Tab-separated table of C-alpha atoms and ligand atoms in Angstrom:
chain	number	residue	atom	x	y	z
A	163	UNK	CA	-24.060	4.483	-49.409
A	164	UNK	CA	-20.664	6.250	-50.050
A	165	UNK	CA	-17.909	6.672	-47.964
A	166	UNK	CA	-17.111	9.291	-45.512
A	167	UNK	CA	-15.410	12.315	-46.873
A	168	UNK	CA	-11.551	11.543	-45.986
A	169	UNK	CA	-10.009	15.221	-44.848
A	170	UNK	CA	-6.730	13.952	-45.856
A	171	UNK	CA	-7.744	13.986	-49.681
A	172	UNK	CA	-9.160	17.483	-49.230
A	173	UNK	CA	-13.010	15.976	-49.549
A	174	UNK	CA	-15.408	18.716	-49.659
A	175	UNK	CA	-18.205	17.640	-52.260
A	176	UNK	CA	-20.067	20.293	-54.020
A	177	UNK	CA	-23.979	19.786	-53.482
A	178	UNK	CA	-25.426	23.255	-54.843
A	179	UNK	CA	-26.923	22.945	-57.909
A	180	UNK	CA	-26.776	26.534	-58.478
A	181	UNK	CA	-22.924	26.708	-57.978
A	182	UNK	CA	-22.355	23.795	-59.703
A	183	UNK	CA	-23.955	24.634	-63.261
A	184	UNK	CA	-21.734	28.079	-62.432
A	185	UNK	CA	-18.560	26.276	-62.745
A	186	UNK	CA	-19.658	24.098	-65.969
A	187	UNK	CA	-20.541	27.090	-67.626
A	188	UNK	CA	-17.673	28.990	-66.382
A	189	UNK	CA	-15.355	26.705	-67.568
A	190	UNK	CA	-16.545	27.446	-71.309
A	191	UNK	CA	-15.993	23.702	-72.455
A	192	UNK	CA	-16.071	23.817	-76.579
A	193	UNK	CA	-17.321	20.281	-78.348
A	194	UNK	CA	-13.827	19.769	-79.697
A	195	UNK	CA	-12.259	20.135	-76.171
A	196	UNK	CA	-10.884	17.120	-74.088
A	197	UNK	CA	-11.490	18.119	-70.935
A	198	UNK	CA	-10.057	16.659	-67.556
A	199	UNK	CA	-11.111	17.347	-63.943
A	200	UNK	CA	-8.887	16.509	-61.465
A	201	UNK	CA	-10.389	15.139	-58.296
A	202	UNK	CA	-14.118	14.468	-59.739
A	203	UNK	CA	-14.459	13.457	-56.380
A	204	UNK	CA	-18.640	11.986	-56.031
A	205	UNK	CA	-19.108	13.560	-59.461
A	206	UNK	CA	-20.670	16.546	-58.862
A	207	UNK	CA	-19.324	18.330	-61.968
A	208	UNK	CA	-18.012	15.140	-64.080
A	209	UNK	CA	-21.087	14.093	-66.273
A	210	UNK	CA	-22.458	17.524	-67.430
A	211	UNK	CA	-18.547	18.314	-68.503
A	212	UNK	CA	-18.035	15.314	-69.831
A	213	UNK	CA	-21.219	15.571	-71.907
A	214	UNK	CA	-19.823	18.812	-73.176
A	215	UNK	CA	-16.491	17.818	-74.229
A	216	UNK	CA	-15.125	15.775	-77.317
A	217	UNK	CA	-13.151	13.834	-74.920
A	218	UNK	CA	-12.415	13.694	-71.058
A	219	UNK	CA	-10.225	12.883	-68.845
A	220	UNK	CA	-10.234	12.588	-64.860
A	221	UNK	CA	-7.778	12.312	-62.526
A	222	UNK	CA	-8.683	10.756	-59.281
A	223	UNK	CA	-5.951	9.745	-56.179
A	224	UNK	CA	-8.906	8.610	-53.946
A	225	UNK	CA	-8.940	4.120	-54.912
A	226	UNK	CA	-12.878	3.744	-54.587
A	227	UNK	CA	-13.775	6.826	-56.039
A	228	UNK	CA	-11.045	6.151	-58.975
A	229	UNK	CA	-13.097	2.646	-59.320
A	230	UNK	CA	-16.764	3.801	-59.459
A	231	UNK	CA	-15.532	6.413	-62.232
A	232	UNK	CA	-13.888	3.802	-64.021
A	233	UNK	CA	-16.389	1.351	-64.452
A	234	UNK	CA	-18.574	4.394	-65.109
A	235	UNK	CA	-16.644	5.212	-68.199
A	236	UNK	CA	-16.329	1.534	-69.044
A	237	UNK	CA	-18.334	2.057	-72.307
A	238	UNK	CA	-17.416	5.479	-73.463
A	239	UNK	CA	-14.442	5.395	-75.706
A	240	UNK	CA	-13.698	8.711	-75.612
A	241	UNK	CA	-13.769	9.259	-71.316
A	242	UNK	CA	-10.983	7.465	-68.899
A	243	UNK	CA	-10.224	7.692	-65.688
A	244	UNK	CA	-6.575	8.095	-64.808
A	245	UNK	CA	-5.739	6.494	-61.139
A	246	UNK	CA	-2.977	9.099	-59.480
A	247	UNK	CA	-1.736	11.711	-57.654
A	248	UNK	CA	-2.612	14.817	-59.941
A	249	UNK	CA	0.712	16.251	-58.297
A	250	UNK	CA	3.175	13.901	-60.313
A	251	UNK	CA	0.641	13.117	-63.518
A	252	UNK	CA	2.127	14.104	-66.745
A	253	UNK	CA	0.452	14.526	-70.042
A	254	UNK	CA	2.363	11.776	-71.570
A	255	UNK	CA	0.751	9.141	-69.060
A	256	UNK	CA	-3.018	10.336	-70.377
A	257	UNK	CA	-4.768	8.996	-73.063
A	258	UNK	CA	-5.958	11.625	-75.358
A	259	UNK	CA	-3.093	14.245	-76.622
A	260	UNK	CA	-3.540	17.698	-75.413
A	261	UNK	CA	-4.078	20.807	-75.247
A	262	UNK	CA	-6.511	20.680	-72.309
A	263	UNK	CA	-9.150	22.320	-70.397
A	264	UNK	CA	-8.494	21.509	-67.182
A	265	UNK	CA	-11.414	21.897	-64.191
A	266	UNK	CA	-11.377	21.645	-60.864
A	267	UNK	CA	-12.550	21.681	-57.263
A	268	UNK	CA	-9.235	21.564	-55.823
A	269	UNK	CA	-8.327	20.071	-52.465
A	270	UNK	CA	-7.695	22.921	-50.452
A	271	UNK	CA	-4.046	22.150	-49.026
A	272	UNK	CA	-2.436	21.575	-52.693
A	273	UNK	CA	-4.464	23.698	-54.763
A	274	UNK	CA	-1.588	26.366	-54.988
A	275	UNK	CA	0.819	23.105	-55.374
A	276	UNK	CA	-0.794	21.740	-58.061
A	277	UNK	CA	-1.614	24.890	-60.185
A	278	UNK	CA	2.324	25.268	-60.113
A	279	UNK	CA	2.303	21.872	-61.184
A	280	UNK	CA	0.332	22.214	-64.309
A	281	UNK	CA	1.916	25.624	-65.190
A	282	UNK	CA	5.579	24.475	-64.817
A	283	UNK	CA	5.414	20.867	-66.132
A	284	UNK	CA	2.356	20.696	-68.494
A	285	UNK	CA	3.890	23.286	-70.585
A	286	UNK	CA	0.998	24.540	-73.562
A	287	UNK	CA	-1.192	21.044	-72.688
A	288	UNK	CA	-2.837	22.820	-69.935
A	289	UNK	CA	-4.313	25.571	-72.023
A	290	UNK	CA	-6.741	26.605	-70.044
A	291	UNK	CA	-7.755	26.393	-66.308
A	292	UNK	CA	-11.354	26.338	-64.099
A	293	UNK	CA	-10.110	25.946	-60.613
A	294	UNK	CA	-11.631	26.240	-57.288
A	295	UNK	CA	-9.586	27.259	-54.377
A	296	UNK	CA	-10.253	29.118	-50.924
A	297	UNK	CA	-10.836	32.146	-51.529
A	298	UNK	CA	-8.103	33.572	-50.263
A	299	UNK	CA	-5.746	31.842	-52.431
A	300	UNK	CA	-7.543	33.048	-55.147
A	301	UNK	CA	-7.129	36.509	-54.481
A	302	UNK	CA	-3.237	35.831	-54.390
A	303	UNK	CA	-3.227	34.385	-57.661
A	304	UNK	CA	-4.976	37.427	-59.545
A	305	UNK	CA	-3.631	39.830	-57.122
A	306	UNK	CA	-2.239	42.860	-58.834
A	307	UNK	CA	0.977	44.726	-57.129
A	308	UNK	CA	0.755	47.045	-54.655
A	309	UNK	CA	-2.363	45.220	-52.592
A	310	UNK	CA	-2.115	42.930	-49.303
A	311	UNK	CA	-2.454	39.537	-51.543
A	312	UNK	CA	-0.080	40.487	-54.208
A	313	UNK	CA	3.039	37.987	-53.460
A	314	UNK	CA	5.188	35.342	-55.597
A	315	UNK	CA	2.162	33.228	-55.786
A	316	UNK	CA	0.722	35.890	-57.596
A	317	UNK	CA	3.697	36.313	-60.052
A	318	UNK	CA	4.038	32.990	-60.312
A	319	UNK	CA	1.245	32.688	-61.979
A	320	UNK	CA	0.501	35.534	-63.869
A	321	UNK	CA	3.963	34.884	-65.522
A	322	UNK	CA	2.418	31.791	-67.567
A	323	UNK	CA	-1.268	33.140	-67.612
A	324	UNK	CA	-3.787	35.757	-67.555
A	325	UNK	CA	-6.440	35.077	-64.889
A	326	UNK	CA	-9.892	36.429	-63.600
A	327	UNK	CA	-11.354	35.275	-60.312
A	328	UNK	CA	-15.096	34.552	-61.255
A	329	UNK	CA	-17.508	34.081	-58.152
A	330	UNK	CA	-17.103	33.181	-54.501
A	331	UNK	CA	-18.602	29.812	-53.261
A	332	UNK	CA	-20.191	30.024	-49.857
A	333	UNK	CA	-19.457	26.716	-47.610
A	334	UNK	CA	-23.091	25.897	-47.524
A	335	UNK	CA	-22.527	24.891	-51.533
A	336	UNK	CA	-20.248	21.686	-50.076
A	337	UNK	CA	-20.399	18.681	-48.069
A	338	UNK	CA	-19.370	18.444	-45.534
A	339	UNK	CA	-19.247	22.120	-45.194
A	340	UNK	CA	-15.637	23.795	-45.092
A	341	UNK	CA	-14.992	26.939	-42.712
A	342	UNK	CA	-13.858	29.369	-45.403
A	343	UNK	CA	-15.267	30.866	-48.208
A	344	UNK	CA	-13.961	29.403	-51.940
A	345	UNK	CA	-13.720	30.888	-55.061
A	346	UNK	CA	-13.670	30.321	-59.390
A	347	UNK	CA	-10.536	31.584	-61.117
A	348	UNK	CA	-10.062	31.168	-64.460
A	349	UNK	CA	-6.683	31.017	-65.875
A	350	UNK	CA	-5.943	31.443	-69.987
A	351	UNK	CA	-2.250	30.238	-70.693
A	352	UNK	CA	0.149	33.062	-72.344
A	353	UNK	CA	1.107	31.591	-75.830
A	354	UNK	CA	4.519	32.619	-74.235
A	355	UNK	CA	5.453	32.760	-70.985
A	356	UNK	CA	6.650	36.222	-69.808
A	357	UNK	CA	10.091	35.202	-68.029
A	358	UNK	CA	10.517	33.259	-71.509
A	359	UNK	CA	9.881	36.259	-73.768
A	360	UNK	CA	12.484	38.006	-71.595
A	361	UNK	CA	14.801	35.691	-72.100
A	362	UNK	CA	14.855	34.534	-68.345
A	363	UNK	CA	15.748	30.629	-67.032
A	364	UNK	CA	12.179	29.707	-65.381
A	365	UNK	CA	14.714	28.278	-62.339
A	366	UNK	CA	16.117	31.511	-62.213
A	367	UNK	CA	12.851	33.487	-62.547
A	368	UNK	CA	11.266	31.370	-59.475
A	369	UNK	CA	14.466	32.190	-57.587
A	370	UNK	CA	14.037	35.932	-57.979
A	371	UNK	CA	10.423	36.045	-57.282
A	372	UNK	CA	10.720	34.059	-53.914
A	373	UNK	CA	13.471	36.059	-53.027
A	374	UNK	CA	11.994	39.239	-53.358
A	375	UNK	CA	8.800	38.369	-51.450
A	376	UNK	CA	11.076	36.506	-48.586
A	377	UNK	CA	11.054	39.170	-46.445
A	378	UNK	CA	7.491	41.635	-47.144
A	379	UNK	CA	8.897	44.302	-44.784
A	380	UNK	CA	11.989	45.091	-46.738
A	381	UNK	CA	12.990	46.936	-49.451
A	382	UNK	CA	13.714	44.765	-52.431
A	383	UNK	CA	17.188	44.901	-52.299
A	384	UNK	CA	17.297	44.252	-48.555
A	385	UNK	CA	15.414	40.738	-49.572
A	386	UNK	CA	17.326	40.275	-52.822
A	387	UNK	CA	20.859	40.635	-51.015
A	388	UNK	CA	19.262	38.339	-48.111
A	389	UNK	CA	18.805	35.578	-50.549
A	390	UNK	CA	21.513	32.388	-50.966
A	391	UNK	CA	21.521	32.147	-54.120
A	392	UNK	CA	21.516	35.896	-55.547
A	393	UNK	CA	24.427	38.753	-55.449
A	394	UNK	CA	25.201	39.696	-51.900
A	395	UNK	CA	26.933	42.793	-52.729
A	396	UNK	CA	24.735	45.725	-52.739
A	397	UNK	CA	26.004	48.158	-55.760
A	398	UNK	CA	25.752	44.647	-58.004
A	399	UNK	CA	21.828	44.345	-56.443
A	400	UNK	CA	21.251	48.138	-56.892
A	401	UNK	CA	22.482	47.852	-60.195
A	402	UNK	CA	20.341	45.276	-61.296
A	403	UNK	CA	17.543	47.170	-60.039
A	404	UNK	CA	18.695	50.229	-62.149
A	405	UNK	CA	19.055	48.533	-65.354
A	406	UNK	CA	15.337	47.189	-64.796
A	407	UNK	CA	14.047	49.889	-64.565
A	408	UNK	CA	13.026	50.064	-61.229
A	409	UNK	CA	13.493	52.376	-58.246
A	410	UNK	CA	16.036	51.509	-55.602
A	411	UNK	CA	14.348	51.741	-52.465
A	412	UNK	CA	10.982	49.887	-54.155
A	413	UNK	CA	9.559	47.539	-52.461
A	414	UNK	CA	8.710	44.030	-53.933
A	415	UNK	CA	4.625	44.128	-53.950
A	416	UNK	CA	4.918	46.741	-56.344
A	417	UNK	CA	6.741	45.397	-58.829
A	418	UNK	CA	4.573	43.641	-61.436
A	419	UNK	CA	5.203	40.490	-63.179
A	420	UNK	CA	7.418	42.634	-66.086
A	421	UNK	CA	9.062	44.414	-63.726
A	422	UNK	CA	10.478	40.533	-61.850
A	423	UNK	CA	11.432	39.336	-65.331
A	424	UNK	CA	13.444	42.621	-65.971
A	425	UNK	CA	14.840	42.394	-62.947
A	426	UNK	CA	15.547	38.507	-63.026
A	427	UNK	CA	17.253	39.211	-66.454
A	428	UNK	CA	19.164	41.929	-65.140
A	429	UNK	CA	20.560	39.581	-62.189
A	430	UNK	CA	20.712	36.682	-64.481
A	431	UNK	CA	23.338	38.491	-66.443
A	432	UNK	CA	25.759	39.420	-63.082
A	433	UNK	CA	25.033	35.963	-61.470
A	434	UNK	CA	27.612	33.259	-62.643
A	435	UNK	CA	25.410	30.378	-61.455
A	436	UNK	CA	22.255	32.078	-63.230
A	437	UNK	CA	23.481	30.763	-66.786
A	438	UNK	CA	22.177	27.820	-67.776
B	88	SAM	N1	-15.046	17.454	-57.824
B	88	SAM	C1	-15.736	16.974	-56.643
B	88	SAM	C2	-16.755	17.981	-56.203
B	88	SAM	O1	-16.652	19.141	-56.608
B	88	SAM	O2	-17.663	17.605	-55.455
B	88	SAM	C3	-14.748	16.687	-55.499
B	88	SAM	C4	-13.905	17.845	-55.036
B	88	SAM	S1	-12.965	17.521	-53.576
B	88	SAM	C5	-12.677	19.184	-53.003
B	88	SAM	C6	-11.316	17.107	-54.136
B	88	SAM	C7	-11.188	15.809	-54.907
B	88	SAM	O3	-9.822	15.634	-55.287
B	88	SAM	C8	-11.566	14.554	-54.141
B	88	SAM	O4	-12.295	13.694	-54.959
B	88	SAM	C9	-10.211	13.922	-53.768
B	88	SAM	O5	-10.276	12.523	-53.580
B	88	SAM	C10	-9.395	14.317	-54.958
B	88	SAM	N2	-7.938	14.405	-54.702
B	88	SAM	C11	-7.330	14.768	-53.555
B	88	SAM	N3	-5.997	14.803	-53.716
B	88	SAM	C12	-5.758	14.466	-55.012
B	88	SAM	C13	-4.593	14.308	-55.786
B	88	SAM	N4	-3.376	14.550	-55.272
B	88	SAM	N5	-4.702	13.919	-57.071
B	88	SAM	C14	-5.931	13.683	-57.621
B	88	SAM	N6	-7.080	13.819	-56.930
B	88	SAM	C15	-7.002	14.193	-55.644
């Protein structure tokens, strides 16, 4: 008999065959991938990737699920379990050298968290992404401007990757059974990231973006000029705006992803504490 699900580690096991075999085709594991899944949970997903990968890798917080993994890789040399908090795992403390394919049913309240993680930190190791999140936080990360979900999430992300949201996963598909509706997104890695091929701090870029989306009423420059750590004069904001191209009185949902690295390079230049 296993344990009860523990809410506090986000526990919602997948039980649907159907949806299941979805994600571990969706997540278009090649034979000379090493694959990890992060939270493989009961192991709803982890044999029929791990069967499809050269190598693999999961990363489970949870002790006795970490130890019935473990002792289920025991004899596989080319499958380990890593024991830790996939929030503060780096690719230097894993066993097999990257790039990865990472999948994942992600718990729910650091999904966003650890996607940021892995984009941020894991640099070109986490090539490509499967991830499961509610639904709604799916449509914010492949939200394009100008719609409701569209927000710094949504840049955030699209700065270091493309992304396509697959297929919705209904709460019947999971034990025990969650109150929302989830979702597949599937994120490919730029080979550069776009603040980087503007020649924009990543810092400074997340700055911007946050700033910009601070206050969704506004005008851009209202939020910008509201920010701590950006100009608070308004003819340096407006200028910034001008030299990126961008209209004064626009508002930040419709500014795509180019758009915030123009307009992070623009402030970067007029902003002393922007130069790093
Ligand atoms: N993959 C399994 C499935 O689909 O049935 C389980 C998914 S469940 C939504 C999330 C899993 O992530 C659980 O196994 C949980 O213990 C694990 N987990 C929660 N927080 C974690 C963290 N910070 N680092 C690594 N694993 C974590």
């Amino acid at each position: 008999m296993s344990a009860p699900a523990k809410r506090s580690l986000g526990q919602n096991f997948l039980v649907d065959d159907a949806y299941i075999t979805r994600i571990v085709d969706g997540a278009g594991v090649r034979p000379t991938d090493t694959v990890i899944e992060i939270g493989p949970g009961r192991g709803a997903l982890t044999d029929r990737l791990r069967a499809r990968a050269a190598r693999f890798i999961a990363i489970e917080k949870d002790d006795e699920l970490a130890k019935m993994h473990e002792a289920a890789f025991a004899d596989d040399p080319n499958a380990a379990l890593v024991h830790g908090d996939a929030l503060r795992v780096m690719p230097s403390d894993l066993p097999f050298p990257g790039p990865y394919r990472l999948v994942a049913n992600l718990p729910y309240n650091i999904a966003a968290r650890i996607t940021l993680h892995l984009l941020e930190e894991w640099g070109t190791d986490a090539a490509a992404m499967t991830l499961m999140y509610q639904a709604e936080v799916a449509d914010r990360i492949v939200a394009k401007p100008g719609t409701k979900a569209y927000g710094s999430l949504s840049v955030q992300v699209q700065a270091f990757c493309e992304g396509w949201r697959l297929f919705t996963v209904p709460g019947g598909a999971f034990r025990p059974r969650p109150k929302i509706l989830s979702a597949v997104v599937r994120l490919e890695r730029r080979p550069v990231p776009l603040f980087e091929a503007g020649g924009v701090d990543r810092a400074w870029f997340r700055t911007v973006v946050r700033a910009a989306f601070q206050s969704r009423r506004k005008t851009l420059i209202n939020s910008l000029m509201l920010a701590p750590d950006l100009p608070s004069e308004r003819d340096v904001v407006e200028a910034a705006l001008r030299t990126a191209g961008l209209d004064v009185g626009i508002r930040g949902d419709s500014v795509n992803p180019e758009g915030m690295v123009r307009l992070a390079a623009a402030l970067q230049s007029t902003t002393p504490a922007a130069a790093v």
